mmCIF file of C-alpha atoms and ligand atoms in Angstrom:
data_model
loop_
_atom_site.group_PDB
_atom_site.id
_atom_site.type_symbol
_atom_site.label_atom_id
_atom_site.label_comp_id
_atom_site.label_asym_id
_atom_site.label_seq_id
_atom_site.Cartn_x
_atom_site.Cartn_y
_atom_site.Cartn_z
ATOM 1 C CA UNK A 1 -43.967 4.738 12.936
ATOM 2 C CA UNK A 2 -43.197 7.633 10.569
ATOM 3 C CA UNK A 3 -45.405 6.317 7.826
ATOM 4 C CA UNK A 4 -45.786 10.337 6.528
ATOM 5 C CA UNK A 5 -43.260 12.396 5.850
ATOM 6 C CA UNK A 6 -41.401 15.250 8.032
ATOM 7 C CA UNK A 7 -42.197 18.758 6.851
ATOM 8 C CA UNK A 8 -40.087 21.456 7.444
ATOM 9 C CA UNK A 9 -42.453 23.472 9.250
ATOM 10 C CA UNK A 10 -43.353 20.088 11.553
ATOM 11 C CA UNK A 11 -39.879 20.289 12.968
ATOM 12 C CA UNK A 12 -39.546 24.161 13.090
ATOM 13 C CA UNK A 13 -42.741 23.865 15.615
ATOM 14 C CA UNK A 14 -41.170 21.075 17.296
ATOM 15 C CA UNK A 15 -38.252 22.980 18.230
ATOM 16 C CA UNK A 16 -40.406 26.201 19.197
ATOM 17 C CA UNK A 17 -42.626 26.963 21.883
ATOM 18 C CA UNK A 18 -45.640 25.661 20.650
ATOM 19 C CA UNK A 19 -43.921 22.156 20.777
ATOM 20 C CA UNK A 20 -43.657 21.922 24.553
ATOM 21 C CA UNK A 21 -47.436 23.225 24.604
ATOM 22 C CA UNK A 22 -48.512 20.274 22.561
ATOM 23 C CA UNK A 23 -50.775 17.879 24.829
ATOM 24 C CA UNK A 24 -48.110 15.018 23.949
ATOM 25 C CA UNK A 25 -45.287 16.726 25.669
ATOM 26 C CA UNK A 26 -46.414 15.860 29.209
ATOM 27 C CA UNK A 27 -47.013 12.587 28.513
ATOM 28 C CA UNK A 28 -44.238 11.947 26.806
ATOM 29 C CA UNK A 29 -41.933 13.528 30.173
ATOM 30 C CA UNK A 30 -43.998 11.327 32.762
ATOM 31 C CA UNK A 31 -42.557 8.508 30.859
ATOM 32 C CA UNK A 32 -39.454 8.867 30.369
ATOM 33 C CA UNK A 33 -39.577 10.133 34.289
ATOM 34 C CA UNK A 34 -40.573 6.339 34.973
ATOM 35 C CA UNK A 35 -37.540 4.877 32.642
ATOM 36 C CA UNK A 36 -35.059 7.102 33.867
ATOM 37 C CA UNK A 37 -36.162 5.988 37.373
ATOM 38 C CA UNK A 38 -36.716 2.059 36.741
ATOM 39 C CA UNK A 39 -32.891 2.102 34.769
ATOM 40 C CA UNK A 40 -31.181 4.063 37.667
ATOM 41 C CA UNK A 41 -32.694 1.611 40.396
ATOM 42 C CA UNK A 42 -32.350 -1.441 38.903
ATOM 43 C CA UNK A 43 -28.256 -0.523 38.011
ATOM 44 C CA UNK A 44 -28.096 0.233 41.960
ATOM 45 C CA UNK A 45 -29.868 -2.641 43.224
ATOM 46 C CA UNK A 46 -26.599 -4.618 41.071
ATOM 47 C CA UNK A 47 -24.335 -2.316 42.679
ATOM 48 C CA UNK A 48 -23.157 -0.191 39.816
ATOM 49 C CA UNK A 49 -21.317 3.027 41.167
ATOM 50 C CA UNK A 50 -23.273 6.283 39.455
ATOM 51 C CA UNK A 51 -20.623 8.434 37.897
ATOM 52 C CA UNK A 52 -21.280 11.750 36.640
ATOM 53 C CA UNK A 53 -20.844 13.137 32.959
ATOM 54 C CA UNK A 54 -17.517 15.229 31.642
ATOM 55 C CA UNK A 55 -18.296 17.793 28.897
ATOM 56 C CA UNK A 56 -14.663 18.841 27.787
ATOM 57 C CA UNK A 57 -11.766 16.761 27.270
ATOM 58 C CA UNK A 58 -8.993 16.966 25.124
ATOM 59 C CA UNK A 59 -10.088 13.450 24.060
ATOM 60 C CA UNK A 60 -12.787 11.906 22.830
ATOM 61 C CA UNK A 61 -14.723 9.583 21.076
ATOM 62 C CA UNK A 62 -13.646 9.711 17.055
ATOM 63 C CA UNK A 63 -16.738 8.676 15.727
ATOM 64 C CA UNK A 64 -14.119 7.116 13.129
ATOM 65 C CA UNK A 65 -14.440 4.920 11.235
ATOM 66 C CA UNK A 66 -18.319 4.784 11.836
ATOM 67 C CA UNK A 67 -20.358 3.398 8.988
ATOM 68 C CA UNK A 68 -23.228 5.124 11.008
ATOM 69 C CA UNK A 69 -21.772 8.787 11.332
ATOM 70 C CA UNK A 70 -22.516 12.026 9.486
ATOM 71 C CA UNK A 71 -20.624 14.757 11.755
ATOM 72 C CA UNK A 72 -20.625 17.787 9.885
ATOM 73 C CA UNK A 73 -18.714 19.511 12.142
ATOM 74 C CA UNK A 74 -16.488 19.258 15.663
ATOM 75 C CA UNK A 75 -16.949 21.407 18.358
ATOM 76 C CA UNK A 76 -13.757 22.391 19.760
ATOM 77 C CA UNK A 77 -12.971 25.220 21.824
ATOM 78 C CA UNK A 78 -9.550 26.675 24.016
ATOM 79 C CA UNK A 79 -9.665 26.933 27.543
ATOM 80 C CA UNK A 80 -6.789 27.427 29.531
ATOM 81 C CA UNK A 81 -4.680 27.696 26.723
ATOM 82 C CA UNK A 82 -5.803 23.925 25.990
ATOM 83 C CA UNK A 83 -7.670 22.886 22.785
ATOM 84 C CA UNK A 84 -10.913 20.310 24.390
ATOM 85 C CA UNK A 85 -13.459 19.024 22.481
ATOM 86 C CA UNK A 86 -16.897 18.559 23.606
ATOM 87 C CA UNK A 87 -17.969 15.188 24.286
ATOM 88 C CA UNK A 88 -18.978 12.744 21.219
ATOM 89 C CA UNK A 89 -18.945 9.853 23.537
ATOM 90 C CA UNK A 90 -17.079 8.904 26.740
ATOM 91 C CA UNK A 91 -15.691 6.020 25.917
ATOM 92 C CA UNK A 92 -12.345 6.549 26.708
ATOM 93 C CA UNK A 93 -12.938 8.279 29.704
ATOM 94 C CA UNK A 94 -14.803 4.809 30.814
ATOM 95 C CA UNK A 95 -12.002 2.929 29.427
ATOM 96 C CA UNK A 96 -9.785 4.746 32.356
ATOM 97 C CA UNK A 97 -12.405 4.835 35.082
ATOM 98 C CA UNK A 98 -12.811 1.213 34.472
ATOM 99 C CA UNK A 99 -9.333 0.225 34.498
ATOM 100 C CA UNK A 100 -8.209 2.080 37.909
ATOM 101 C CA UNK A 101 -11.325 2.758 39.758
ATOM 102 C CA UNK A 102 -15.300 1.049 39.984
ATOM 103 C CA UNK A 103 -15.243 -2.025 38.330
ATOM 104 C CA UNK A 104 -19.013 -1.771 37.082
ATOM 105 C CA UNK A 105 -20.527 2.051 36.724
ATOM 106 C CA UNK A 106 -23.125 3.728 34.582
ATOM 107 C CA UNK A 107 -23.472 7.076 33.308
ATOM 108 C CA UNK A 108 -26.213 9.678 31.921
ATOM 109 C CA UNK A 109 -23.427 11.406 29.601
ATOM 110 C CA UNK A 110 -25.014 14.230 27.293
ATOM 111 C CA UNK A 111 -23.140 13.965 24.198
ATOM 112 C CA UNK A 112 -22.738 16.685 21.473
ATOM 113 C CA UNK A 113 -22.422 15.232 17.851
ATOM 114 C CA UNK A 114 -23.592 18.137 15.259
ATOM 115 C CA UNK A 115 -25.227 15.755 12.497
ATOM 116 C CA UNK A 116 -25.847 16.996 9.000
ATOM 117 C CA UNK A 117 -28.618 18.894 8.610
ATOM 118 C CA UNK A 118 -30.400 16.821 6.484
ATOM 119 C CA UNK A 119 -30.470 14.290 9.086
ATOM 120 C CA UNK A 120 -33.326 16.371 10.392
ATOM 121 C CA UNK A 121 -35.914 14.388 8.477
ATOM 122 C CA UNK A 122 -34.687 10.469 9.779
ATOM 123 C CA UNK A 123 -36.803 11.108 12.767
ATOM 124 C CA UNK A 124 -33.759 9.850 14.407
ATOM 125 C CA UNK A 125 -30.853 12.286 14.761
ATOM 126 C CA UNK A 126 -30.380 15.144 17.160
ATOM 127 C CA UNK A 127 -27.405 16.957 17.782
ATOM 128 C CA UNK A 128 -27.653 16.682 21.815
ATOM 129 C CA UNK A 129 -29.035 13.733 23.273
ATOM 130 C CA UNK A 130 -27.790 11.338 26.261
ATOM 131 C CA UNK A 131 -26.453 8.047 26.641
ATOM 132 C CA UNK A 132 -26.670 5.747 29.115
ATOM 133 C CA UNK A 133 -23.667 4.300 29.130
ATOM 134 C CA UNK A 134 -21.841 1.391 30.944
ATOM 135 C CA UNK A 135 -18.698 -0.445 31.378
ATOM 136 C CA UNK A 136 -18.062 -3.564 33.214
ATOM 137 C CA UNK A 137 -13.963 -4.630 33.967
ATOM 138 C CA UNK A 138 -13.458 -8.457 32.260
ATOM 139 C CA UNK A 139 -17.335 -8.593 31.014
ATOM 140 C CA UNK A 140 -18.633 -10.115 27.957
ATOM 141 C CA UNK A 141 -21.093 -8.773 25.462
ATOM 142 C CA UNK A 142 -23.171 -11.355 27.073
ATOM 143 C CA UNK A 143 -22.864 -9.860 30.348
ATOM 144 C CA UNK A 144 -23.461 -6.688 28.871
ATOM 145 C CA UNK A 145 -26.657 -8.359 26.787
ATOM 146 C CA UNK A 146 -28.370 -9.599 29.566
ATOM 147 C CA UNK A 147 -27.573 -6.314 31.685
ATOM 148 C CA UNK A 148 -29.438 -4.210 29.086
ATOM 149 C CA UNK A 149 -32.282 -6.660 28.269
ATOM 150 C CA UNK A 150 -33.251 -6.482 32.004
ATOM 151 C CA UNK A 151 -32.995 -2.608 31.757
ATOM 152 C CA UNK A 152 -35.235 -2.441 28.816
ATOM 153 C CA UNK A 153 -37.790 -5.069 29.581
ATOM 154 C CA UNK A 154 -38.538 -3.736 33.572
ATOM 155 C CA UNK A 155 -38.731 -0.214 32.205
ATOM 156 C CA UNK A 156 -41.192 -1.305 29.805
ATOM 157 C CA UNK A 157 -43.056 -3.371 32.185
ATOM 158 C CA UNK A 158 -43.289 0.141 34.528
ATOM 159 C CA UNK A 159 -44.539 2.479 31.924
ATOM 160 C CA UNK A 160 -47.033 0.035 30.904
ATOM 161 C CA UNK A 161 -47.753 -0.617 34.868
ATOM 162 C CA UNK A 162 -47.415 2.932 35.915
ATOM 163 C CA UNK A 163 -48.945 5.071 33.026
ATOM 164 C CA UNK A 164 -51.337 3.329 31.771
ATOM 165 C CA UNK A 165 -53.088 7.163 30.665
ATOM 166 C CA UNK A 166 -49.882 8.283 28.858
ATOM 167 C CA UNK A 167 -49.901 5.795 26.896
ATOM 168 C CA UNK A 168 -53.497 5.903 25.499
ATOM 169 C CA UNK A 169 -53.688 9.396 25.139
ATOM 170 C CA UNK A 170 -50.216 8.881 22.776
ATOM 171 C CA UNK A 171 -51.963 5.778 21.532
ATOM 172 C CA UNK A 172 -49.196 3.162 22.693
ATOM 173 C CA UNK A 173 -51.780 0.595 24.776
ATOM 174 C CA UNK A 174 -50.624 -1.951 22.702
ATOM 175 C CA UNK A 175 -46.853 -1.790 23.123
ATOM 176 C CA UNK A 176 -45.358 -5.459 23.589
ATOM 177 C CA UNK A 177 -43.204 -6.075 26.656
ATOM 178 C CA UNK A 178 -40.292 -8.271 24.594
ATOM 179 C CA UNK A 179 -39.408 -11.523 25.133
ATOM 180 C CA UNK A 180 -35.815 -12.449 25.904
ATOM 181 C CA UNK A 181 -33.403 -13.179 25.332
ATOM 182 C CA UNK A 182 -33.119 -10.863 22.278
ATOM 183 C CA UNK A 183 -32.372 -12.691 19.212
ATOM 184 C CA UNK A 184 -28.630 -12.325 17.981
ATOM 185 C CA UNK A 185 -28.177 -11.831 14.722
ATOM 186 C CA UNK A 186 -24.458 -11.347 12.472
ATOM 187 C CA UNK A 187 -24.085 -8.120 10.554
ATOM 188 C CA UNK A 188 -22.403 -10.206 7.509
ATOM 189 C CA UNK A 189 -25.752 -12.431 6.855
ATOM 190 C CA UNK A 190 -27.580 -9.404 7.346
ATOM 191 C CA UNK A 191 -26.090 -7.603 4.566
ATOM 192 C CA UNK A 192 -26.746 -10.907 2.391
ATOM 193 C CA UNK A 193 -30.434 -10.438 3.054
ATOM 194 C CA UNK A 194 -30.899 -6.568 3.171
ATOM 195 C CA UNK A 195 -27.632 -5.185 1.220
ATOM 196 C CA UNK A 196 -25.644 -2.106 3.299
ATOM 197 C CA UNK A 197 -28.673 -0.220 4.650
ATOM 198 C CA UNK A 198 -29.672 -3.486 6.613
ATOM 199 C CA UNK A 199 -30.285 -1.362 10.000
ATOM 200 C CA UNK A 200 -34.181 0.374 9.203
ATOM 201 C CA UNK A 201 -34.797 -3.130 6.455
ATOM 202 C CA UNK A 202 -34.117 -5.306 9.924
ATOM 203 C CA UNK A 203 -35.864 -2.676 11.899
ATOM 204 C CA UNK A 204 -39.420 -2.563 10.273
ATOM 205 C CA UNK A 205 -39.082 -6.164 10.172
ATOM 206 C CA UNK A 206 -38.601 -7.024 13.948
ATOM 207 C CA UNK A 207 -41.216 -7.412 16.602
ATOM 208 C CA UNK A 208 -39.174 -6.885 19.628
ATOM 209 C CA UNK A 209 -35.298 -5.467 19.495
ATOM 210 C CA UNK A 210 -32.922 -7.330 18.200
ATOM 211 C CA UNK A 211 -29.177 -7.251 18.692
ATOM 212 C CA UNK A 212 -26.599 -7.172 15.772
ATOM 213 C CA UNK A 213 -23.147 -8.432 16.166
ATOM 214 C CA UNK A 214 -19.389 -7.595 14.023
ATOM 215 C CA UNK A 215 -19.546 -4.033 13.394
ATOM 216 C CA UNK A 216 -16.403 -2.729 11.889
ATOM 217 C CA UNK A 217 -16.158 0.389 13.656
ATOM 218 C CA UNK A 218 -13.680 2.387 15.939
ATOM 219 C CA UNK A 219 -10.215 1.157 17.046
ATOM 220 C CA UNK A 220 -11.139 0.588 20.877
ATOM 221 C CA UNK A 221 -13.794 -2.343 20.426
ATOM 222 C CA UNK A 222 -12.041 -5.590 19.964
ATOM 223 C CA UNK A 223 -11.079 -7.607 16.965
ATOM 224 C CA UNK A 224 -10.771 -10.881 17.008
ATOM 225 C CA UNK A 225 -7.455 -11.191 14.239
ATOM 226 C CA UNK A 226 -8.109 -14.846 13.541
ATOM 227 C CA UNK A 227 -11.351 -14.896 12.294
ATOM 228 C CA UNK A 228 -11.548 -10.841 11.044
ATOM 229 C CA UNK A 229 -14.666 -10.936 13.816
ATOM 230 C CA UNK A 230 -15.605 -7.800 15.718
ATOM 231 C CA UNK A 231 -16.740 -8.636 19.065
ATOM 232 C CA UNK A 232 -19.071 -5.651 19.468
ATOM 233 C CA UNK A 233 -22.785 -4.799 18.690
ATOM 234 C CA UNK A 234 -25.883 -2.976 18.100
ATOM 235 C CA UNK A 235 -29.010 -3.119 19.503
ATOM 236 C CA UNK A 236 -32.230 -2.763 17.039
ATOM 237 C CA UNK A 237 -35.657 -1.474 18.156
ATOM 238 C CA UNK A 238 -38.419 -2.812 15.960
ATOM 239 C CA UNK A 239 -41.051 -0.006 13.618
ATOM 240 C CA UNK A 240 -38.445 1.405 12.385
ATOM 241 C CA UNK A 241 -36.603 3.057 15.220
ATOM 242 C CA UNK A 242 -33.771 1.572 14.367
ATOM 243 C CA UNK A 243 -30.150 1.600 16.603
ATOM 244 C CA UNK A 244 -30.679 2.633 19.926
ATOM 245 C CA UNK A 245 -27.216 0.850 21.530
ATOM 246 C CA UNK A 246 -24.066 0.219 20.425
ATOM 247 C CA UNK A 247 -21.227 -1.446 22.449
ATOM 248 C CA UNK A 248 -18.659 -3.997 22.535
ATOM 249 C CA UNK A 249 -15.956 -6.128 24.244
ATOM 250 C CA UNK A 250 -12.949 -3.487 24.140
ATOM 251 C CA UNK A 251 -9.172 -3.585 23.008
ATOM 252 C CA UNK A 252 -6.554 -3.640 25.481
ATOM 253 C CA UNK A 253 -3.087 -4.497 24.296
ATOM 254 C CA UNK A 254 -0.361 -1.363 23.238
ATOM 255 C CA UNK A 255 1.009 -2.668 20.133
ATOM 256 C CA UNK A 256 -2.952 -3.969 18.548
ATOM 257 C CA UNK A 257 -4.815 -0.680 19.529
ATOM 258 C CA UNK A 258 -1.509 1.651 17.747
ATOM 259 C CA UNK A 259 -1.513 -0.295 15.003
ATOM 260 C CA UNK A 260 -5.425 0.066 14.578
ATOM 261 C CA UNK A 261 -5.408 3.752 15.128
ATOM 262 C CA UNK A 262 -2.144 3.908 12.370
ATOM 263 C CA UNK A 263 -4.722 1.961 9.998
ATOM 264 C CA UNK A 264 -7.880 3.986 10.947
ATOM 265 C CA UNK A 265 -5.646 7.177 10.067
ATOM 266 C CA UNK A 266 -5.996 9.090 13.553
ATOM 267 C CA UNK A 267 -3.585 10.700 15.505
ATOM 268 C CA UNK A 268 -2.153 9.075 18.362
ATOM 269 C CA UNK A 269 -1.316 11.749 20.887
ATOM 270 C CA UNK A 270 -4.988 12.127 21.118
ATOM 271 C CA UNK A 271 -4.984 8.897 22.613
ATOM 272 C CA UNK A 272 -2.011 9.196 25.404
ATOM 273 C CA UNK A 273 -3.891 7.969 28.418
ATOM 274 C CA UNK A 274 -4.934 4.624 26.886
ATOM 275 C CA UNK A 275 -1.766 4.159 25.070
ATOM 276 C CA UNK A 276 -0.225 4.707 28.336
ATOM 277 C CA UNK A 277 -1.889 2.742 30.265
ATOM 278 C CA UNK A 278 -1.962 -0.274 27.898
ATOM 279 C CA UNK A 279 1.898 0.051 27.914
ATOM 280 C CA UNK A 280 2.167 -0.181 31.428
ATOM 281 C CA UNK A 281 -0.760 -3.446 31.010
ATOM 282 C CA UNK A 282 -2.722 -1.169 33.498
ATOM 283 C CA UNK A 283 -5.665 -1.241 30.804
ATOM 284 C CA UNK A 284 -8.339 -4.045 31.833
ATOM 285 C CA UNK A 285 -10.069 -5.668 29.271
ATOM 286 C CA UNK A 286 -13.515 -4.731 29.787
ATOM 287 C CA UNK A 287 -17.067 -4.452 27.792
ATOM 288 C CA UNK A 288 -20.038 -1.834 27.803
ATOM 289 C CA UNK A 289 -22.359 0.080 25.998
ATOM 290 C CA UNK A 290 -24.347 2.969 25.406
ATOM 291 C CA UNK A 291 -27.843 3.333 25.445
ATOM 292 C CA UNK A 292 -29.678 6.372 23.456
ATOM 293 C CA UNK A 293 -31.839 7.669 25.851
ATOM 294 C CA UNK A 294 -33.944 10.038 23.874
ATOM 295 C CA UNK A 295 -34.172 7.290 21.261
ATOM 296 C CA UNK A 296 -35.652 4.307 23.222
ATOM 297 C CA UNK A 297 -37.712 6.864 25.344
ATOM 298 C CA UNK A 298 -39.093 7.798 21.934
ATOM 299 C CA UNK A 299 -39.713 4.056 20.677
ATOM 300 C CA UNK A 300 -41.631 3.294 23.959
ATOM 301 C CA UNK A 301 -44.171 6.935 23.120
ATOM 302 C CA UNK A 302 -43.913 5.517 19.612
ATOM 303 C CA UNK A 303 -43.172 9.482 18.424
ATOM 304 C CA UNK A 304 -42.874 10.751 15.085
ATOM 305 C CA UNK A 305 -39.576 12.359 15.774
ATOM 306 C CA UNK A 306 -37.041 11.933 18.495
ATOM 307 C CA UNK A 307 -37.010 15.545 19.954
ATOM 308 C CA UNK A 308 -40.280 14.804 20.668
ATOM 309 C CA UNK A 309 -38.850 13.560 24.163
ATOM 310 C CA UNK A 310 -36.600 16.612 24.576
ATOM 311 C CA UNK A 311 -38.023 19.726 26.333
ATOM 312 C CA UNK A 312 -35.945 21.421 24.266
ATOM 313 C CA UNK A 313 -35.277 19.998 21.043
ATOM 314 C CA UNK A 314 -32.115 19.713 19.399
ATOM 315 C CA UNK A 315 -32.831 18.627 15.772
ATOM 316 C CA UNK A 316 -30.043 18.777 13.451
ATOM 317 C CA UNK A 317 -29.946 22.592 11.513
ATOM 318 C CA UNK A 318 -32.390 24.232 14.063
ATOM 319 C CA UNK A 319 -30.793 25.942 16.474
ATOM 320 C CA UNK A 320 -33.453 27.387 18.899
ATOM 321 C CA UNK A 321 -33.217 30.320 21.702
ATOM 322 C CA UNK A 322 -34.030 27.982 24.509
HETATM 323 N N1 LIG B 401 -21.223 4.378 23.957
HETATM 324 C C1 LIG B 401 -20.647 3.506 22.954
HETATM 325 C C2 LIG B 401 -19.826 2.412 23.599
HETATM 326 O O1 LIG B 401 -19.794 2.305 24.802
HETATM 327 C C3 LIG B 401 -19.808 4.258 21.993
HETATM 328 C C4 LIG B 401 -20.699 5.139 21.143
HETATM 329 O O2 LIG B 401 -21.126 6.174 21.653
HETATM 330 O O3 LIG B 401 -20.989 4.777 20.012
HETATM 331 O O4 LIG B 401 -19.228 1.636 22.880
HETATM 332 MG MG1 MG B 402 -20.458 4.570 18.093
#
């Protein structure tokens, strides 16, 4: 993918007009039609309740610490007297929902994370896109594996059944339906091989996605204390498209999750509910994930840029009327 450069003025059409003219755009929208169709039945047909997205909340995802994240700014606004931020991710809203409600559920959650500007030219940052996210009460990341590998590989399998003419005119016929399971591979060795940046080395080396496992990251995914190992994950699309899930086995006991967020330097009365509720040993341990949307949409059109699968794109610095 990507083997030229961004321009400037490539992303400035992009975001105009003249981008949802372009004869890729339909295309592009019948397909991700067909994956946002195949990943909603199949999660029914395992009975997975459908819950709705949340835009404002006076918590949310920290995004902290993220060896991925480049937020250049939160969006935070008053209403009702009340400061609420808009949604980075819903994680602790699904840590809740999970814990006193549906036991498995999924999500199309629209999150708003407003990436530096220079992340314009990765091909792989906007600053709206969706999630699909899940959470599963007393799962593994196994479960939560094999949940997203079925997901991936069936919508695949559609789009190549189903438009078989989108794909030629964007010059996909070749794309590989994967074989699972997905290899597994541990962050540590990874950095042996490929040094810090191992995410795009790993990703233009892989055929078919590939997940990667002990992610230091935020306080809410578990840590295994005796052996330092994080029991969480990413998911890696090959060409370059690099992370497209992340997700984990989650924390659930009072005194391990304050004494992460005391490390990780946040502030805890953001973080009542949970707190809370692990106090009370209401919180159920639990594991899920998130799935970019716009991201693996994009892998499976093989596009040169991400908001190429947004009607309206939202590319990091270019703020657009529409
Ligand atoms: N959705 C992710 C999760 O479930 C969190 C994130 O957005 O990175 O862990
Ligand atoms: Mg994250």
């Amino acid at each position: 993918m990507r083997s030229k450069l961004i321009q400037r003025a490539d992303l400035m059409k992009l975001a105009s007009i003249e981008g949802l003219l372009d004869r890729r755009k339909l295309p592009i929208l019948r397909i991700k039609t067909e994956i946002l169709k195949t990943m909603t039945n199949r999660l029914l047909e395992r009975g997975f309740y459908w819950i709705l997205p949340i835009m404002l909340a006076k918590a949310t995802d920290p995004l902290w610490p993220d060896p991925g994240a480049s937020i250049e700014k939160r969006v935070e606004i008053e209403v009702y007297g009340v400061r609420v931020k808009a949604t980075q991710s819903m994680i602790f809203q699904k840590r809740v929902l999970v814990s006193l409600g549906p036991e498995k559920f999924f999500i199309f959650s629209p999150n708003i994370r407003i990436e530096r500007r220079d992340r314009a030219f990765t091909g792989r940052h906007l600053y709206e896109f969706t999630q699909l996210e899940v959470e599963i009460a007393y799962a593994k990341m196994d479960d939560v594996f094999k949940v997203y590998e079925d997901l991936i590989i069936e919508s695949i399998k559609a789009v190549k059944e189903k438009c078989g003419e989108e794909l030629k005119i964007l010059g996909r016929g070749e794309l590989r339906i994967p074989k699972t399971p997905f290899k597994v591979f541990k962050r540590r060795e990874l950095e042996e091989e490929y040094g810090e940046d191992w995410e795009l080395k790993l990703s233009r080396d892989l055929n078919d996605p590939a997940w990667v496992i002990d992610i230091p990251r935020e306080f809410y995914d578990y840590e295994d204390e005796e052996t330092g190992m994080w029991r969480n994950f990413d998911l890696i699309l090959p060409e370059g498209y690099g992370e497209v899930i992340s997700g984990g086995e989650r924390e659930y006991e009072y005194e391990k999750m304050l004494r992460k967020i005391e490390r990780d330097g946040l502030r805890r009365e953001n973080y009542e509910s949970i707190l809370n509720l692990a106090k009370r040993g209401l919180l159920k341990p639990s594991a899920g994930a998130g799935l970019g949307v716009e991201r693996f949409v994009g892998y499976v059109c093989g596009v040169r840029h991400v908001a190429e699968v947004q009607p309206f794109p939202r590319i990091p610095g270019i703020v657009s009327e529409l």
